[in-house]
mmCIF file of C-alpha atoms and ligand atoms in Angstrom:
data_model
loop_
_atom_site.group_PDB
_atom_site.id
_atom_site.type_symbol
_atom_site.label_atom_id
_atom_site.label_comp_id
_atom_site.label_asym_id
_atom_site.label_seq_id
_atom_site.Cartn_x
_atom_site.Cartn_y
_atom_site.Cartn_z
ATOM 1 C CA MET A 230 -3.170 -3.430 23.348
ATOM 2 C CA LYS A 231 -0.763 -0.930 21.749
ATOM 3 C CA LYS A 232 -2.000 2.570 20.950
ATOM 4 C CA ALA A 233 -1.118 4.520 17.805
ATOM 5 C CA PHE A 234 -1.737 8.208 17.088
ATOM 6 C CA ILE A 235 -1.816 9.186 13.402
ATOM 7 C CA THR A 236 -1.882 12.681 11.902
ATOM 8 C CA GLY A 237 -3.177 12.701 8.307
ATOM 9 C CA ILE A 238 -5.281 9.634 9.148
ATOM 10 C CA ASN A 239 -7.680 10.363 6.272
ATOM 11 C CA GLY A 240 -4.838 10.648 3.755
ATOM 12 C CA GLN A 241 -3.763 7.891 1.375
ATOM 13 C CA ASP A 242 -1.094 6.515 3.739
ATOM 14 C CA GLY A 243 -3.036 7.278 6.922
ATOM 15 C CA SER A 244 -5.919 5.117 5.744
ATOM 16 C CA TYR A 245 -3.733 2.138 4.754
ATOM 17 C CA LEU A 246 -1.659 2.435 7.936
ATOM 18 C CA THR A 247 -4.849 2.466 10.013
ATOM 19 C CA GLU A 248 -6.073 -0.722 8.344
ATOM 20 C CA TYR A 249 -2.683 -2.359 8.884
ATOM 21 C CA LEU A 250 -2.458 -1.408 12.584
ATOM 22 C CA LEU A 251 -6.061 -2.434 13.307
ATOM 23 C CA LYS A 252 -5.262 -5.888 11.864
ATOM 24 C CA LEU A 253 -2.258 -6.066 14.210
ATOM 25 C CA GLY A 254 -4.610 -5.368 17.150
ATOM 26 C CA TYR A 255 -3.742 -1.713 17.787
ATOM 27 C CA GLU A 256 -6.072 0.873 19.267
ATOM 28 C CA VAL A 257 -5.896 3.586 16.603
ATOM 29 C CA HIS A 258 -6.359 7.325 17.236
ATOM 30 C CA GLY A 259 -6.125 10.064 14.641
ATOM 31 C CA ILE A 260 -6.863 13.686 13.840
ATOM 32 C CA ILE A 261 -8.888 15.175 11.031
ATOM 33 C CA ARG A 262 -9.290 18.832 10.117
ATOM 34 C CA ARG A 263 -12.543 20.688 10.006
ATOM 35 C CA ASN A 264 -13.847 20.816 6.425
ATOM 36 C CA SER A 265 -16.990 22.656 5.280
ATOM 37 C CA VAL A 266 -18.027 19.459 3.462
ATOM 38 C CA PRO A 267 -17.974 17.020 6.390
ATOM 39 C CA GLU A 268 -18.387 13.983 4.103
ATOM 40 C CA HIS A 269 -14.851 14.597 2.756
ATOM 41 C CA GLN A 270 -13.165 14.637 6.129
ATOM 42 C CA GLN A 271 -13.277 10.906 6.554
ATOM 43 C CA SER A 272 -13.926 9.609 3.061
ATOM 44 C CA ARG A 273 -10.937 7.219 3.061
ATOM 45 C CA ILE A 274 -11.554 5.881 6.583
ATOM 46 C CA ASP A 275 -15.348 5.858 6.683
ATOM 47 C CA PHE A 276 -15.436 2.077 6.335
ATOM 48 C CA LEU A 277 -13.176 1.725 9.418
ATOM 49 C CA ARG A 278 -14.900 4.436 11.442
ATOM 50 C CA LYS A 279 -16.508 2.226 14.097
ATOM 51 C CA ASP A 280 -13.079 0.853 15.147
ATOM 52 C CA LEU A 281 -11.369 4.251 15.352
ATOM 53 C CA HIS A 282 -10.932 7.144 17.752
ATOM 54 C CA VAL A 283 -11.001 10.252 15.580
ATOM 55 C CA SER A 284 -10.732 13.810 16.943
ATOM 56 C CA TYR A 285 -10.555 17.235 15.376
ATOM 57 C CA GLY A 286 -6.974 18.498 15.352
ATOM 58 C CA ASP A 287 -4.467 20.392 13.289
ATOM 59 C CA LEU A 288 -0.661 20.362 13.169
ATOM 60 C CA LEU A 289 -0.809 24.137 13.577
ATOM 61 C CA ASP A 290 -2.768 23.910 16.838
ATOM 62 C CA VAL A 291 -0.167 22.987 19.455
ATOM 63 C CA SER A 292 -2.402 23.100 22.519
ATOM 64 C CA GLY A 293 -4.839 20.677 20.868
ATOM 65 C CA LEU A 294 -1.998 18.288 20.000
ATOM 66 C CA GLU A 295 -0.684 18.420 23.576
ATOM 67 C CA ARG A 296 -4.119 17.790 25.052
ATOM 68 C CA LEU A 297 -4.687 14.770 22.801
ATOM 69 C CA LEU A 298 -1.267 13.205 23.377
ATOM 70 C CA LYS A 299 -1.500 13.787 27.126
ATOM 71 C CA ASN A 300 -4.857 11.978 27.260
ATOM 72 C CA ILE A 301 -4.095 9.160 24.816
ATOM 73 C CA GLN A 302 -0.480 8.391 25.855
ATOM 74 C CA PRO A 303 0.176 6.559 22.556
ATOM 75 C CA ASP A 304 2.955 3.989 22.119
ATOM 76 C CA GLU A 305 3.557 5.163 18.549
ATOM 77 C CA ILE A 306 3.039 8.567 16.874
ATOM 78 C CA TYR A 307 2.965 8.739 13.063
ATOM 79 C CA ASN A 308 3.246 12.261 11.613
ATOM 80 C CA LEU A 309 1.754 11.773 8.147
ATOM 81 C CA ALA A 310 -0.122 15.081 7.875
ATOM 82 C CA ALA A 311 1.151 17.502 5.241
ATOM 83 C CA GLN A 312 0.329 19.762 2.344
ATOM 84 C CA SER A 313 1.660 16.951 0.178
ATOM 85 C CA HIS A 314 1.374 18.323 -3.380
ATOM 86 C CA VAL A 315 4.719 19.520 -4.744
ATOM 87 C CA ARG A 316 3.453 21.783 -7.557
ATOM 88 C CA ILE A 317 0.855 23.377 -5.271
ATOM 89 C CA SER A 318 3.636 24.113 -2.768
ATOM 90 C CA PHE A 319 4.828 26.774 -5.249
ATOM 91 C CA ASP A 320 1.363 28.411 -5.004
ATOM 92 C CA VAL A 321 1.173 28.267 -1.179
ATOM 93 C CA PRO A 322 4.832 28.186 -0.037
ATOM 94 C CA GLN A 323 4.334 29.755 3.386
ATOM 95 C CA PHE A 324 1.370 27.557 4.262
ATOM 96 C CA THR A 325 3.349 24.508 3.088
ATOM 97 C CA ALA A 326 6.291 25.490 5.289
ATOM 98 C CA GLN A 327 4.044 26.129 8.291
ATOM 99 C CA VAL A 328 2.332 22.741 8.096
ATOM 100 C CA ASN A 329 5.150 20.525 6.796
ATOM 101 C CA ALA A 330 8.040 22.088 8.718
ATOM 102 C CA LEU A 331 6.705 23.926 11.792
ATOM 103 C CA GLY A 332 3.806 21.466 12.093
ATOM 104 C CA ALA A 333 6.322 18.646 12.560
ATOM 105 C CA LEU A 334 8.137 20.709 15.189
ATOM 106 C CA ASN A 335 4.813 21.367 16.964
ATOM 107 C CA LEU A 336 4.141 17.638 17.145
ATOM 108 C CA LEU A 337 7.688 16.869 18.314
ATOM 109 C CA GLU A 338 7.281 19.431 21.091
ATOM 110 C CA ALA A 339 3.928 17.937 22.129
ATOM 111 C CA PHE A 340 5.545 14.462 22.109
ATOM 112 C CA ARG A 341 8.532 15.645 24.170
ATOM 113 C CA ASN A 342 6.335 17.486 26.697
ATOM 114 C CA THR A 343 3.562 14.931 27.196
ATOM 115 C CA CYS A 344 4.674 11.372 26.275
ATOM 116 C CA PRO A 345 8.479 11.244 25.802
ATOM 117 C CA ASP A 346 8.548 7.450 26.169
ATOM 118 C CA SER A 347 6.476 7.082 23.011
ATOM 119 C CA LYS A 348 7.995 6.507 19.533
ATOM 120 C CA TYR A 349 7.720 9.110 16.745
ATOM 121 C CA TYR A 350 7.729 8.559 12.975
ATOM 122 C CA GLN A 351 8.246 11.467 10.536
ATOM 123 C CA ALA A 352 7.001 11.107 6.931
ATOM 124 C CA SER A 353 10.109 12.289 5.112
ATOM 125 C CA SER A 354 10.330 12.307 1.348
ATOM 126 C CA SER A 355 12.576 11.602 -1.627
ATOM 127 C CA GLU A 356 11.631 15.128 -2.757
ATOM 128 C CA MET A 357 14.322 16.241 -0.244
ATOM 129 C CA PHE A 358 17.044 14.884 -2.594
ATOM 130 C CA GLY A 359 16.040 17.247 -5.383
ATOM 131 C CA THR A 360 18.776 17.200 -8.007
ATOM 132 C CA SER A 361 21.195 14.965 -6.043
ATOM 133 C CA ILE A 362 21.905 11.514 -7.473
ATOM 134 C CA GLY A 363 24.572 9.120 -6.170
ATOM 135 C CA GLU A 364 27.387 7.999 -8.499
ATOM 136 C CA ASN A 365 25.614 4.641 -8.884
ATOM 137 C CA GLY A 366 22.429 6.332 -10.173
ATOM 138 C CA TYR A 367 20.432 5.922 -6.937
ATOM 139 C CA GLN A 368 19.511 8.054 -3.908
ATOM 140 C CA SER A 369 20.193 6.558 -0.478
ATOM 141 C CA GLU A 370 20.387 7.688 3.175
ATOM 142 C CA THR A 371 23.815 9.264 2.464
ATOM 143 C CA THR A 372 22.878 11.239 -0.671
ATOM 144 C CA PRO A 373 23.063 15.025 -0.038
ATOM 145 C CA LEU A 374 19.750 16.855 0.258
ATOM 146 C CA ASN A 375 19.282 19.472 -2.474
ATOM 147 C CA PRO A 376 15.529 20.176 -2.680
ATOM 148 C CA THR A 377 13.892 21.849 -5.675
ATOM 149 C CA SER A 378 10.493 22.903 -4.239
ATOM 150 C CA PRO A 379 9.025 24.670 -1.190
ATOM 151 C CA TYR A 380 7.593 21.233 -0.281
ATOM 152 C CA GLY A 381 11.059 19.640 -0.417
ATOM 153 C CA CYS A 382 12.637 22.500 1.585
ATOM 154 C CA ALA A 383 9.985 22.175 4.320
ATOM 155 C CA LYS A 384 10.463 18.398 4.456
ATOM 156 C CA VAL A 385 14.236 18.889 4.898
ATOM 157 C CA PHE A 386 13.541 20.985 7.990
ATOM 158 C CA ALA A 387 11.178 18.335 9.398
ATOM 159 C CA PHE A 388 13.740 15.594 8.655
ATOM 160 C CA ASN A 389 16.559 17.484 10.374
ATOM 161 C CA ILE A 390 14.542 18.592 13.406
ATOM 162 C CA THR A 391 13.427 14.968 13.938
ATOM 163 C CA ARG A 392 17.092 13.875 13.985
ATOM 164 C CA ASN A 393 17.961 16.850 16.195
ATOM 165 C CA TYR A 394 15.268 15.945 18.762
ATOM 166 C CA ARG A 395 16.429 12.321 18.687
ATOM 167 C CA LYS A 396 19.992 13.322 19.545
ATOM 168 C CA SER A 397 19.308 16.294 21.820
ATOM 169 C CA TYR A 398 16.595 14.770 23.993
ATOM 170 C CA LYS A 399 17.267 11.025 23.523
ATOM 171 C CA LEU A 400 13.808 10.557 22.022
ATOM 172 C CA HIS A 401 12.839 7.588 19.850
ATOM 173 C CA ALA A 402 12.230 9.736 16.761
ATOM 174 C CA VAL A 403 12.784 8.298 13.273
ATOM 175 C CA ASN A 404 12.456 9.231 9.593
ATOM 176 C CA GLY A 405 11.173 7.090 6.741
ATOM 177 C CA ILE A 406 12.461 8.652 3.504
ATOM 178 C CA LEU A 407 9.755 7.405 1.195
ATOM 179 C CA PHE A 408 9.868 7.538 -2.584
ATOM 180 C CA ASN A 409 6.620 8.070 -4.522
ATOM 181 C CA HIS A 410 3.923 5.592 -3.598
ATOM 182 C CA GLU A 411 0.495 5.339 -5.095
ATOM 183 C CA SER A 412 -2.762 3.369 -4.942
ATOM 184 C CA PRO A 413 -6.404 3.777 -5.950
ATOM 185 C CA ARG A 414 -6.665 6.046 -2.868
ATOM 186 C CA ARG A 415 -4.048 8.491 -4.211
ATOM 187 C CA GLY A 416 -5.305 12.063 -4.712
ATOM 188 C CA SER A 417 -6.396 12.340 -8.347
ATOM 189 C CA ASN A 418 -4.186 15.398 -8.959
ATOM 190 C CA PHE A 419 -0.995 13.332 -8.543
ATOM 191 C CA VAL A 420 0.275 12.126 -11.880
ATOM 192 C CA THR A 421 -0.397 8.348 -11.676
ATOM 193 C CA ASN A 422 -4.004 8.612 -10.606
ATOM 194 C CA LYS A 423 -4.580 11.599 -12.924
ATOM 195 C CA VAL A 424 -3.328 9.589 -15.917
ATOM 196 C CA VAL A 425 -5.285 6.449 -15.014
ATOM 197 C CA LYS A 426 -8.524 8.322 -14.316
ATOM 198 C CA GLY A 427 -8.095 10.451 -17.478
ATOM 199 C CA ALA A 428 -7.354 7.412 -19.675
ATOM 200 C CA VAL A 429 -10.386 5.539 -18.318
ATOM 201 C CA MET A 430 -12.610 8.606 -18.975
ATOM 202 C CA ILE A 431 -11.337 8.646 -22.588
ATOM 203 C CA LYS A 432 -11.861 4.885 -22.917
ATOM 204 C CA LYS A 433 -15.462 5.290 -21.728
ATOM 205 C CA GLY A 434 -16.130 8.200 -24.089
ATOM 206 C CA LEU A 435 -16.424 10.743 -21.251
ATOM 207 C CA ALA A 436 -13.367 12.832 -22.263
ATOM 208 C CA THR A 437 -11.344 13.434 -25.405
ATOM 209 C CA LYS A 438 -8.052 14.857 -24.083
ATOM 210 C CA LEU A 439 -5.740 14.614 -21.090
ATOM 211 C CA GLU A 440 -3.611 17.637 -20.164
ATOM 212 C CA LEU A 441 -0.283 16.966 -18.456
ATOM 213 C CA GLY A 442 2.903 18.854 -17.595
ATOM 214 C CA ASN A 443 6.442 17.459 -17.934
ATOM 215 C CA MET A 444 6.387 13.860 -19.187
ATOM 216 C CA ASP A 445 10.163 13.397 -19.116
ATOM 217 C CA SER A 446 10.787 13.216 -15.373
ATOM 218 C CA TYR A 447 11.465 9.817 -13.782
ATOM 219 C CA ARG A 448 9.938 8.487 -10.580
ATOM 220 C CA ASP A 449 10.407 5.371 -8.426
ATOM 221 C CA TRP A 450 6.761 4.378 -7.868
ATOM 222 C CA GLY A 451 5.697 1.816 -5.252
ATOM 223 C CA HIS A 452 2.392 0.875 -3.580
ATOM 224 C CA SER A 453 1.240 2.647 -0.402
ATOM 225 C CA LYS A 454 0.312 -0.703 1.211
ATOM 226 C CA ASP A 455 3.931 -1.913 0.985
ATOM 227 C CA TYR A 456 5.203 1.408 2.331
ATOM 228 C CA VAL A 457 2.988 1.565 5.444
ATOM 229 C CA ARG A 458 4.345 -1.888 6.410
ATOM 230 C CA ALA A 459 7.820 -0.348 6.212
ATOM 231 C CA MET A 460 6.750 2.600 8.424
ATOM 232 C CA HIS A 461 5.720 0.182 11.175
ATOM 233 C CA MET A 462 9.031 -1.691 10.900
ATOM 234 C CA ILE A 463 11.074 1.529 10.991
ATOM 235 C CA ILE A 464 9.356 2.993 14.063
ATOM 236 C CA ASN A 465 9.741 -0.293 15.943
ATOM 237 C CA HIS A 466 13.453 -0.829 15.241
ATOM 238 C CA ASN A 467 15.340 -1.080 18.536
ATOM 239 C CA ILE A 468 17.727 1.727 17.487
ATOM 240 C CA PRO A 469 16.008 4.939 16.277
ATOM 241 C CA ASP A 470 17.322 5.564 12.761
ATOM 242 C CA ASP A 471 16.403 6.806 9.265
ATOM 243 C CA PHE A 472 15.617 4.557 6.279
ATOM 244 C CA VAL A 473 14.941 4.960 2.558
ATOM 245 C CA VAL A 474 11.853 3.110 1.293
ATOM 246 C CA ALA A 475 11.838 2.550 -2.484
ATOM 247 C CA THR A 476 11.424 -0.112 -5.163
ATOM 248 C CA GLY A 477 14.755 0.616 -6.928
ATOM 249 C CA GLN A 478 12.949 0.772 -10.308
ATOM 250 C CA THR A 479 12.334 4.016 -12.159
ATOM 251 C CA HIS A 480 9.991 4.966 -15.022
ATOM 252 C CA SER A 481 9.355 8.217 -16.828
ATOM 253 C CA VAL A 482 5.919 9.840 -16.723
ATOM 254 C CA ARG A 483 5.799 9.131 -20.487
ATOM 255 C CA GLU A 484 6.490 5.393 -19.975
ATOM 256 C CA MET A 485 3.846 5.218 -17.236
ATOM 257 C CA THR A 486 1.311 7.019 -19.462
ATOM 258 C CA ASP A 487 2.116 4.740 -22.397
ATOM 259 C CA TYR A 488 1.631 1.666 -20.160
ATOM 260 C CA VAL A 489 -1.787 2.839 -18.916
ATOM 261 C CA PHE A 490 -3.177 3.864 -22.318
ATOM 262 C CA SER A 491 -1.831 0.701 -24.006
ATOM 263 C CA LYS A 492 -3.445 -1.467 -21.336
ATOM 264 C CA LEU A 493 -6.766 0.158 -22.301
ATOM 265 C CA GLY A 494 -6.068 -0.395 -26.027
ATOM 266 C CA LEU A 495 -5.360 3.320 -26.662
ATOM 267 C CA ASP A 496 -2.431 5.282 -28.150
ATOM 268 C CA TYR A 497 -1.591 8.045 -25.647
ATOM 269 C CA LYS A 498 -0.058 10.243 -28.390
ATOM 270 C CA LYS A 499 -3.551 10.807 -29.828
ATOM 271 C CA PHE A 500 -4.988 12.106 -26.548
ATOM 272 C CA VAL A 501 -2.307 13.670 -24.307
ATOM 273 C CA ILE A 502 -1.432 17.332 -24.707
ATOM 274 C CA GLN A 503 0.884 19.534 -22.652
ATOM 275 C CA ASN A 504 -0.571 22.365 -20.594
ATOM 276 C CA PRO A 505 2.114 24.658 -19.096
ATOM 277 C CA ILE A 506 0.020 25.222 -15.952
ATOM 278 C CA PHE A 507 1.092 21.725 -14.856
ATOM 279 C CA LEU A 508 4.822 22.509 -15.222
ATOM 280 C CA ARG A 509 6.807 23.454 -12.106
ATOM 281 C CA PRO A 510 9.089 26.497 -11.741
ATOM 282 C CA GLU A 511 11.848 23.990 -10.874
ATOM 283 C CA GLU A 512 11.488 20.289 -11.672
ATOM 284 C CA LEU A 513 12.997 17.267 -9.943
ATOM 285 C CA PRO A 514 14.030 15.221 -12.980
ATOM 286 C CA TYR A 515 15.082 11.808 -11.646
ATOM 287 C CA LEU A 516 14.376 9.587 -8.630
ATOM 288 C CA ARG A 517 15.533 6.015 -8.037
ATOM 289 C CA GLY A 518 15.854 4.840 -4.454
ATOM 290 C CA ASP A 519 18.406 2.489 -2.920
ATOM 291 C CA SER A 520 16.556 0.832 -0.025
ATOM 292 C CA SER A 521 19.205 -1.815 0.716
ATOM 293 C CA LYS A 522 19.556 -0.614 4.354
ATOM 294 C CA LEU A 523 15.823 -1.251 4.946
ATOM 295 C CA ARG A 524 15.883 -4.576 3.091
ATOM 296 C CA LYS A 525 18.905 -5.849 5.050
ATOM 297 C CA THR A 526 17.638 -4.682 8.447
ATOM 298 C CA PHE A 527 14.033 -5.885 8.186
ATOM 299 C CA ASP A 528 13.956 -8.293 5.246
ATOM 300 C CA TRP A 529 11.422 -5.904 3.614
ATOM 301 C CA THR A 530 10.512 -6.363 -0.026
ATOM 302 C CA PRO A 531 7.621 -4.744 -1.877
ATOM 303 C CA GLU A 532 4.824 -7.132 -2.837
ATOM 304 C CA TYR A 533 3.611 -4.951 -5.731
ATOM 305 C CA THR A 534 5.487 -4.570 -9.024
ATOM 306 C CA PHE A 535 5.037 -1.371 -11.058
ATOM 307 C CA ASN A 536 2.667 -3.221 -13.451
ATOM 308 C CA ALA A 537 0.586 -4.682 -10.592
ATOM 309 C CA LEU A 538 0.274 -1.224 -9.020
ATOM 310 C CA MET A 539 -0.885 0.413 -12.244
ATOM 311 C CA ASP A 540 -3.228 -2.501 -13.046
ATOM 312 C CA GLU A 541 -4.917 -2.182 -9.640
ATOM 313 C CA MET A 542 -5.482 1.530 -10.263
ATOM 314 C CA ILE A 543 -6.833 0.887 -13.777
ATOM 315 C CA ASP A 544 -9.250 -1.767 -12.438
ATOM 316 C CA PHE A 545 -10.425 0.632 -9.713
ATOM 317 C CA TRP A 546 -11.296 3.449 -12.124
ATOM 318 C CA MET A 547 -12.820 1.066 -14.700
ATOM 319 C CA GLU A 548 -15.189 -0.157 -11.964
ATOM 320 C CA ASN A 549 -15.919 3.243 -10.414
ATOM 321 C CA ILE A 550 -16.403 5.537 -13.406
ATOM 322 C CA LYS A 551 -19.911 4.894 -14.682
ATOM 323 C CA ILE A 552 -21.061 5.912 -18.155
HETATM 324 P P1 NAP B 763 -2.194 12.879 1.529
HETATM 325 O O1 NAP B 763 -3.056 11.824 0.918
HETATM 326 O O2 NAP B 763 -2.159 14.233 0.910
HETATM 327 O O3 NAP B 763 -2.632 13.021 3.072
HETATM 328 C C1 NAP B 763 -2.192 14.083 3.870
HETATM 329 C C2 NAP B 763 -3.132 14.219 5.057
HETATM 330 O O4 NAP B 763 -2.657 15.281 5.893
HETATM 331 C C3 NAP B 763 -4.584 14.550 4.695
HETATM 332 O O5 NAP B 763 -5.438 13.715 5.435
HETATM 333 C C4 NAP B 763 -4.727 16.005 5.148
HETATM 334 O O6 NAP B 763 -6.008 16.335 5.589
HETATM 335 C C5 NAP B 763 -3.779 16.027 6.336
HETATM 336 N N1 NAP B 763 -3.369 17.376 6.691
HETATM 337 C C6 NAP B 763 -2.914 18.360 5.874
HETATM 338 N N2 NAP B 763 -2.619 19.444 6.568
HETATM 339 C C7 NAP B 763 -2.905 19.181 7.869
HETATM 340 C C8 NAP B 763 -2.821 19.921 9.078
HETATM 341 N N3 NAP B 763 -2.401 21.174 9.088
HETATM 342 N N4 NAP B 763 -3.180 19.316 10.231
HETATM 343 C C9 NAP B 763 -3.645 18.053 10.234
HETATM 344 N N5 NAP B 763 -3.771 17.307 9.117
HETATM 345 C C10 NAP B 763 -3.394 17.869 7.956
HETATM 346 O O7 NAP B 763 -0.677 12.383 1.606
HETATM 347 P P2 NAP B 763 -0.105 10.876 1.588
HETATM 348 O O8 NAP B 763 0.210 10.514 0.187
HETATM 349 O O9 NAP B 763 -0.943 9.994 2.422
HETATM 350 O O10 NAP B 763 1.304 11.111 2.314
HETATM 351 C C11 NAP B 763 1.433 10.986 3.728
HETATM 352 C C12 NAP B 763 2.691 11.716 4.181
HETATM 353 O O11 NAP B 763 3.833 11.169 3.537
HETATM 354 C C13 NAP B 763 2.708 13.205 3.860
HETATM 355 O O12 NAP B 763 3.409 13.844 4.902
HETATM 356 C C14 NAP B 763 3.524 13.293 2.585
HETATM 357 O O13 NAP B 763 4.120 14.562 2.466
HETATM 358 C C15 NAP B 763 4.536 12.193 2.838
HETATM 359 N N6 NAP B 763 5.090 11.532 1.655
HETATM 360 C C16 NAP B 763 4.240 11.036 0.703
HETATM 361 C C17 NAP B 763 4.775 10.360 -0.383
HETATM 362 C C18 NAP B 763 3.882 9.765 -1.447
HETATM 363 O O14 NAP B 763 4.395 9.438 -2.524
HETATM 364 N N7 NAP B 763 2.589 9.563 -1.178
HETATM 365 C C19 NAP B 763 6.167 10.171 -0.474
HETATM 366 C C20 NAP B 763 6.973 10.672 0.536
HETATM 367 C C21 NAP B 763 6.433 11.346 1.610
HETATM 368 P P3 NAP B 763 -7.073 17.052 4.600
HETATM 369 O O15 NAP B 763 -7.718 15.918 3.861
HETATM 370 O O16 NAP B 763 -7.975 17.761 5.547
HETATM 371 O O17 NAP B 763 -6.297 17.956 3.705
HETATM 372 O O1 F7E B 764 4.417 14.269 -9.933
HETATM 373 C C1 F7E B 764 5.091 15.137 -13.412
HETATM 374 C C2 F7E B 764 5.586 16.087 -12.338
HETATM 375 O O2 F7E B 764 2.662 15.223 -8.449
HETATM 376 C C3 F7E B 764 5.293 13.280 -10.444
HETATM 377 C C4 F7E B 764 4.163 13.514 -3.534
HETATM 378 O O3 F7E B 764 3.549 12.391 -2.951
HETATM 379 O O4 F7E B 764 6.018 12.220 -4.340
HETATM 380 C C5 F7E B 764 4.971 13.070 -4.737
HETATM 381 O O5 F7E B 764 5.480 14.213 -5.398
HETATM 382 C C6 F7E B 764 5.946 13.785 -11.723
HETATM 383 C C7 F7E B 764 6.567 15.185 -11.605
HETATM 384 O O6 F7E B 764 4.395 13.595 -7.528
HETATM 385 C C8 F7E B 764 1.747 16.200 -14.354
HETATM 386 O O7 F7E B 764 6.176 17.245 -12.908
HETATM 387 C C9 F7E B 764 3.589 15.676 -15.367
HETATM 388 O O8 F7E B 764 7.810 15.190 -12.259
HETATM 389 O O9 F7E B 764 2.623 12.754 -8.972
HETATM 390 P P1 F7E B 764 3.414 13.963 -8.705
HETATM 391 P P2 F7E B 764 5.721 14.286 -6.966
HETATM 392 O O10 F7E B 764 5.815 15.703 -7.328
HETATM 393 O O11 F7E B 764 6.876 13.425 -7.362
HETATM 394 C C10 F7E B 764 6.940 12.779 -3.394
HETATM 395 C C11 F7E B 764 7.941 11.711 -3.056
HETATM 396 C C12 F7E B 764 6.259 13.376 -2.220
HETATM 397 O O12 F7E B 764 6.778 13.355 -1.112
HETATM 398 C C13 F7E B 764 5.045 14.184 -2.485
HETATM 399 O O13 F7E B 764 4.268 14.325 -1.297
HETATM 400 O O14 F7E B 764 4.922 13.900 -12.719
HETATM 401 N N1 F7E B 764 3.815 15.528 -14.015
HETATM 402 N N2 F7E B 764 2.349 16.084 -15.586
HETATM 403 C C14 F7E B 764 2.686 15.835 -13.385
HETATM 404 N N3 F7E B 764 2.385 15.833 -12.054
HETATM 405 C C15 F7E B 764 1.123 16.195 -11.698
HETATM 406 N N4 F7E B 764 0.798 16.180 -10.387
HETATM 407 N N5 F7E B 764 0.182 16.577 -12.622
HETATM 408 C C16 F7E B 764 0.447 16.602 -13.966
HETATM 409 O O15 F7E B 764 -0.417 16.936 -14.776
#
């Protein structure tokens, strides 16, 4: 039985990855942080709890990470923990850098010192590309990194230090450069889930307005379930390497909002207003990923289309918001 160790196990991706690995027969270990409302610590993995080995841990607590890895001796380590909200990274830049950049280094050190024969996956992000776009209109593994947020800057460090540890110490350490991916489990302050939840509240007569920031940025949105499958493929490739994971389709926030409201029989223009508090000091205007390296190497294709993803989220909130 293979053993996996997941940081951020109660996050959107951590929960889907856990389900996926359990189905493959893995023994799954993960860390959660202490929260004053204990019910929230495991809300996304509660239904899997009896099959899991969950410990308290934090990316900032190196001795705890070393102790856990030394005891567990995992075959695969997935570093999914992060302060993952880009706009909030402008409010808490130093904390974001500590967790997303130095936290990754802490885990790499623990991996190198306690279980160097394991494999390590770093959750890298399309936010690292910032304003860079290839001549063909896509971002790929060779597009320069030009981040536009403290989050993106911290992720560039984690990306580079993962590559550096791979080369310096001959470790099996890899990066998945994932474009935006969503699901009903997405935090409701990310734009897709915020729009769907807000539109459903309006449809049910529980709200009259939805406040958003910039509606003219473009994102390449996929489904988290498709992306955790890719993580498992990437970490298990015989040559440690870095791969973009993306759908190759892009939509503006406005198009996505229009789709969601129209699906509910509503005209978004009557309900959506701009609130400057949701604008960012620097915006990333356009993302569209070229994942041909991943598709050629592993025969990966996403099962969800953009419409199927949004429809699943709409159905979730229609069922779960009660009048
Ligand atoms: P998420 O839902 O925000 O989950 C992040 C998890 O990390 C949460 O469980 C959080 O725990 C945990 N965490 C935060 N700080 C921690 C710390 N110091 N020590 C231990 N755990 C900590 O994010 P996600 O959408 O699943 O994304 C997973 C990873 O992929 C993140 O690294 C993210 O930056 C990256 N990524 C995401 C996307 C995307 O579109 N979703 C795209 C590219 C890359 P709490 O609940 O206690 O806060
Ligand atoms: O914003 C615009 C906002 O917060 C998407 C994270 O998973 O993907 C995610 O980062 C777009 C931006 O995601 C609101 O300005 C408009 O242009 O859903 P988001 P993100 O910033 O792209 C990357 C790949 C990650 O790695 C991150 O971890 O939507 N937008 N109005 C808004 N965004 C939010 N959150 N709220 C609004 O009201």
